[in-house]
mmCIF file of C-alpha atoms in Angstrom:
data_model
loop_
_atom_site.group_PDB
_atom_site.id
_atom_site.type_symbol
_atom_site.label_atom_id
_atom_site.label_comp_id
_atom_site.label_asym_id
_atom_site.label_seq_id
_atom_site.Cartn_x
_atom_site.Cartn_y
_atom_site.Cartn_z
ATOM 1 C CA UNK A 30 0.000 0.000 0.000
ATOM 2 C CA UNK A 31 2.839 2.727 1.023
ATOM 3 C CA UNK A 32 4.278 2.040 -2.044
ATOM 4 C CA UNK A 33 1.577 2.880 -4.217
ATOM 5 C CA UNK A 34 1.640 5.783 -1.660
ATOM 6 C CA UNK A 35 4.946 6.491 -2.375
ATOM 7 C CA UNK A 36 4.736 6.315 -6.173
ATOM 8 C CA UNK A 37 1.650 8.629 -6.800
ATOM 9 C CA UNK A 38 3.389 11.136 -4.784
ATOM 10 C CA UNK A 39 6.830 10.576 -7.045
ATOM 11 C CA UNK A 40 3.960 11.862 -9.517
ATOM 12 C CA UNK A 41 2.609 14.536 -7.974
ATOM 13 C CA UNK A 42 5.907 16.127 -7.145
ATOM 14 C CA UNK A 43 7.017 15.367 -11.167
ATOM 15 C CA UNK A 44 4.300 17.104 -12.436
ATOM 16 C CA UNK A 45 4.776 20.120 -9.598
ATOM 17 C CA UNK A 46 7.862 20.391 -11.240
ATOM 18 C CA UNK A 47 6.981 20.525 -15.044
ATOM 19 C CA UNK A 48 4.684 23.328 -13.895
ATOM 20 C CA UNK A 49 7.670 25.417 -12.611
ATOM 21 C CA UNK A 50 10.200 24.263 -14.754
ATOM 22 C CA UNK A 51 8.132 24.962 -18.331
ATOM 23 C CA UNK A 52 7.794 28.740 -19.822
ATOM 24 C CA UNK A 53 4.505 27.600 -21.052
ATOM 25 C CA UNK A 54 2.129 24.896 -19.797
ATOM 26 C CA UNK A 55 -0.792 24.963 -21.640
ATOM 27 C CA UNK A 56 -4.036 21.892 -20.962
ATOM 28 C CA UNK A 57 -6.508 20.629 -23.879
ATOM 29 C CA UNK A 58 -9.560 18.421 -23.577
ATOM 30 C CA UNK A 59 -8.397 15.683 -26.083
ATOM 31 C CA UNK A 60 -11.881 13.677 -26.036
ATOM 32 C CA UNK A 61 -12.796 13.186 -29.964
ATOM 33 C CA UNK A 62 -9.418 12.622 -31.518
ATOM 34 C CA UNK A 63 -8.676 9.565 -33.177
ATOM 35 C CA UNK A 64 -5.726 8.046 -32.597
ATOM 36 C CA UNK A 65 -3.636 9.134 -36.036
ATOM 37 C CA UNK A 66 -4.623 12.713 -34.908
ATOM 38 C CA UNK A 67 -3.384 11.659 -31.557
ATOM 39 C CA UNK A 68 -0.096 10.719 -33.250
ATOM 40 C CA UNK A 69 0.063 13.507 -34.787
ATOM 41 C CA UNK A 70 0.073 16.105 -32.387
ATOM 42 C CA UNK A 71 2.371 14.283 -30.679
ATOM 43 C CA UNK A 72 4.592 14.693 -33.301
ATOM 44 C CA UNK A 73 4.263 18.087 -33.793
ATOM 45 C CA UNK A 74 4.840 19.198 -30.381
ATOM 46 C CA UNK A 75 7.523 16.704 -29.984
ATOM 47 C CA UNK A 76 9.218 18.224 -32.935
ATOM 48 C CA UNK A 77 9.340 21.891 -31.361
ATOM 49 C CA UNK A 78 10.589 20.015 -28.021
ATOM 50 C CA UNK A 79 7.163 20.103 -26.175
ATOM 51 C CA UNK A 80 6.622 17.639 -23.722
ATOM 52 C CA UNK A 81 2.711 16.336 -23.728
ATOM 53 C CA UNK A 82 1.125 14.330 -21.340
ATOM 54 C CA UNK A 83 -1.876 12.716 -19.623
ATOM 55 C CA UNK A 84 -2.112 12.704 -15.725
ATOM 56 C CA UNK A 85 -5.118 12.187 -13.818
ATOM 57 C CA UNK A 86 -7.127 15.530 -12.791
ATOM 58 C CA UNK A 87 -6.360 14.109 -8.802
ATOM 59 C CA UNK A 88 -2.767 13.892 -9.143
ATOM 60 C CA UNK A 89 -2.407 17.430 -11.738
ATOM 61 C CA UNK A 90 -4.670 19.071 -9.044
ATOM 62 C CA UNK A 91 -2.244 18.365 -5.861
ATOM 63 C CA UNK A 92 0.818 19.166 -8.223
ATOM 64 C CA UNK A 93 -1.017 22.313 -9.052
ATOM 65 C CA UNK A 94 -1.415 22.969 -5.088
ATOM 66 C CA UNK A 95 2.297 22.283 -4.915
ATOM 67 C CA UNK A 96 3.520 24.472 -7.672
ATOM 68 C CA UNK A 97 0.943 27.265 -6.124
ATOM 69 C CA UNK A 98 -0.927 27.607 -9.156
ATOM 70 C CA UNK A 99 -4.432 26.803 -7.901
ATOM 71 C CA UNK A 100 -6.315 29.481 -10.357
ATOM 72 C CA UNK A 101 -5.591 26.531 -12.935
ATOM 73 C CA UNK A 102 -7.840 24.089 -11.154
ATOM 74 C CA UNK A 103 -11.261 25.638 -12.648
ATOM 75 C CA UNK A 104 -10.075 23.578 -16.329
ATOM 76 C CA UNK A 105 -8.752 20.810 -14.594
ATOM 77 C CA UNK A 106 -12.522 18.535 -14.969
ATOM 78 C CA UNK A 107 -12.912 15.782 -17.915
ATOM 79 C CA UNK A 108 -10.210 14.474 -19.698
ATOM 80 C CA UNK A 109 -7.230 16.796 -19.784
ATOM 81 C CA UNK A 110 -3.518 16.463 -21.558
ATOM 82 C CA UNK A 111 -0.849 19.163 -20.472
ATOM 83 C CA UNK A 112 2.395 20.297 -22.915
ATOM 84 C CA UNK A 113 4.799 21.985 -21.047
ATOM 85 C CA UNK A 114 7.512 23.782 -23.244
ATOM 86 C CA UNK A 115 10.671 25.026 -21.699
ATOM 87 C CA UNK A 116 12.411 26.422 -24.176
ATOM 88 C CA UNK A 117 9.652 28.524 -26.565
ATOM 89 C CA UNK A 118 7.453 30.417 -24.379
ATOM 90 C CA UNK A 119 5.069 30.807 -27.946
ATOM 91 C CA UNK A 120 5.853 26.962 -29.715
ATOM 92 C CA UNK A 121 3.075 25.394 -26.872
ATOM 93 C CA UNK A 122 0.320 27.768 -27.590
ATOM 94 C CA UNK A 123 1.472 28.144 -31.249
ATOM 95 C CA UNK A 124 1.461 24.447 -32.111
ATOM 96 C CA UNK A 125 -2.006 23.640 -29.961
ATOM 97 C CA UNK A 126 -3.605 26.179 -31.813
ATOM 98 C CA UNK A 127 -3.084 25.608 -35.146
ATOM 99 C CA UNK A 128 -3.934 21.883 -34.697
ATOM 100 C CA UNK A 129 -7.217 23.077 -32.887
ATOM 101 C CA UNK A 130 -7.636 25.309 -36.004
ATOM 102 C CA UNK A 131 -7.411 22.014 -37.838
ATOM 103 C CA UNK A 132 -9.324 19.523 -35.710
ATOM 104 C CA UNK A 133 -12.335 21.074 -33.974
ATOM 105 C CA UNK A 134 -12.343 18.086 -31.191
ATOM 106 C CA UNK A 135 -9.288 19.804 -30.176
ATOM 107 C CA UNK A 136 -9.817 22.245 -27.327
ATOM 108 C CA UNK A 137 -7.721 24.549 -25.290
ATOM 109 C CA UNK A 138 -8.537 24.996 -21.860
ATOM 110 C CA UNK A 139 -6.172 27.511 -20.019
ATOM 111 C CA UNK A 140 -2.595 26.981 -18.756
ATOM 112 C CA UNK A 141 0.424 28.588 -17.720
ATOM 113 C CA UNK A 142 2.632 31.211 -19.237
ATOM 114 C CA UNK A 143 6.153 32.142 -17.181
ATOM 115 C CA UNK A 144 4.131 30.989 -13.763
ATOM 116 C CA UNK A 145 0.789 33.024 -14.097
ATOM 117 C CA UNK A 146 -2.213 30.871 -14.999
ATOM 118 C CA UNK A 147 -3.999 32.419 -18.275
ATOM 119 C CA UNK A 148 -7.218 31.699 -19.950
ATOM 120 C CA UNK A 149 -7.633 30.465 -22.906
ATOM 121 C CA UNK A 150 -8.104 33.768 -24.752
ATOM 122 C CA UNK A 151 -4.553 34.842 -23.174
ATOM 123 C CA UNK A 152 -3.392 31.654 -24.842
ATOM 124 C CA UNK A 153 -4.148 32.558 -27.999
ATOM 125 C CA UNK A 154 -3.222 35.679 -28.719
ATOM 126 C CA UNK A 155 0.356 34.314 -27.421
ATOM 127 C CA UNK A 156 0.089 31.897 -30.305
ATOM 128 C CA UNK A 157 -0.596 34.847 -32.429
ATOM 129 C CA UNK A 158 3.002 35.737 -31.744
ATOM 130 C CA UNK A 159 5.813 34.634 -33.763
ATOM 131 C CA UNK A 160 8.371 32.326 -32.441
ATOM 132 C CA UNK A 161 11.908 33.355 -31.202
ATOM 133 C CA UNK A 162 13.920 33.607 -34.584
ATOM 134 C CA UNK A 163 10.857 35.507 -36.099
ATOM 135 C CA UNK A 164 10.792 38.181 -33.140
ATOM 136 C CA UNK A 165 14.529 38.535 -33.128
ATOM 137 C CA UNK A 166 14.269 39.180 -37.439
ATOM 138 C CA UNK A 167 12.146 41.977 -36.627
ATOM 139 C CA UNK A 168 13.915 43.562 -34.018
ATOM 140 C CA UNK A 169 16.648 43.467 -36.432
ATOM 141 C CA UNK A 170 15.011 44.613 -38.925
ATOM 142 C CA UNK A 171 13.362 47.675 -36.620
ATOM 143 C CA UNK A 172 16.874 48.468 -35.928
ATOM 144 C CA UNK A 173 18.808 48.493 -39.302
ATOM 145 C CA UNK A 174 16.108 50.962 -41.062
ATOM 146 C CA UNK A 175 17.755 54.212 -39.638
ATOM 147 C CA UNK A 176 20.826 52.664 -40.895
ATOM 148 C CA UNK A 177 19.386 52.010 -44.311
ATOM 149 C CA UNK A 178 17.849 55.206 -44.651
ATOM 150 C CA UNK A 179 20.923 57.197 -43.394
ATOM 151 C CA UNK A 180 22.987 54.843 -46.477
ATOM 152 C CA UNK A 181 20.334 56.080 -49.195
ATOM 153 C CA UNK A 182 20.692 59.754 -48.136
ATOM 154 C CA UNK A 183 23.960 59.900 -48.470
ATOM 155 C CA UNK A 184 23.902 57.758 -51.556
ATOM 156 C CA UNK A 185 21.034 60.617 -53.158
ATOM 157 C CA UNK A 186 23.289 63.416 -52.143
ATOM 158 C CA UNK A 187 26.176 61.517 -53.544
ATOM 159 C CA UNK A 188 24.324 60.802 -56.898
ATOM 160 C CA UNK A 189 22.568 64.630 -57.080
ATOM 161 C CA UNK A 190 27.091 65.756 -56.854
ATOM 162 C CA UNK A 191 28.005 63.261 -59.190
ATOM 163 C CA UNK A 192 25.610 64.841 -61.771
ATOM 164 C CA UNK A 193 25.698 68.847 -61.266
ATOM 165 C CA UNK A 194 29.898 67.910 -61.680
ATOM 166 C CA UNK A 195 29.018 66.083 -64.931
ATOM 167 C CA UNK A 196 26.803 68.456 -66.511
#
């Protein structure tokens, strides 16, 4: 008995630690999907480095206690699946909500961005963000246009010289 004890709270105290350890945590009601859609999500998520899993709503609830994120109980009832993503705060939210776009059975819940719980409309207008590499092209690019701008001014004034010399 103790060691089913023991086990459940191995668990408890794994998922606790998803919670904090993830950027973004985000839980879907899965009911509806057939398995190949199942499959894959999986692989989609898996292929951003999202971990996605299935815990029972006891054990997630106690880990949520633990990881002092109770506001997230109110979506933990039915069948629930949680991807935590660690290194992409946006590739969670991102991923889940295209698929839901996709599949309809699909359906976002709530979850956790940077240890806050969100709702699902905070959820997705994170996924409405662009990933990492996309934000960091357009700070670059928000930063080069003086630059650029400066280089065709002087190039015009350079050009306007070249031909009152010429003529």
């Amino acid at each position: 008995m103790s060691n089913v004890l023991e086990q459940k709270k191995q668990i408890v105290q794994e998922i606790a630690d998803k919670f904090k350890e993830s950027q973004t945590s985000v839980v879907v009601d899965y009911r509806g999907l057939d398995v190949a859609q199942v499959t894959e999500l999986r692989k989609q998520l898996r292929e951003e480095g999202i971990e996605f899993h299935v815990y029972k709503n006891t054990m997630t609830r106690r880990a949520v206690e633990a990881a002092e994120l109770e506001g997230l109980n109110d979506v933990l009832t039915g069948p629930n699946a949680i991807a935590f993503g660690k290194d992409d705060v946006v590739a969670p939210a991102r991923v889940l909500n295209n698929f839901a776009k996709e599949n309809e059975e699909l359906e976002i819940k709530g979850g956790v961005i940077e240890g806050q719980v969100v709702s699902l409309e905070q959820i997705k207008e994170l996924a409405d963000l662009p990933n990492y590499e996309g934000m960091v092209s357009m700070l670059l690019s928000v930063l080069q246009a003086p630059i650029r701008n400066l280089a065709y001014a002087v190039k015009s004034v350079a050009d306007k010289e070249e031909e009152e010399q010429g003529a």
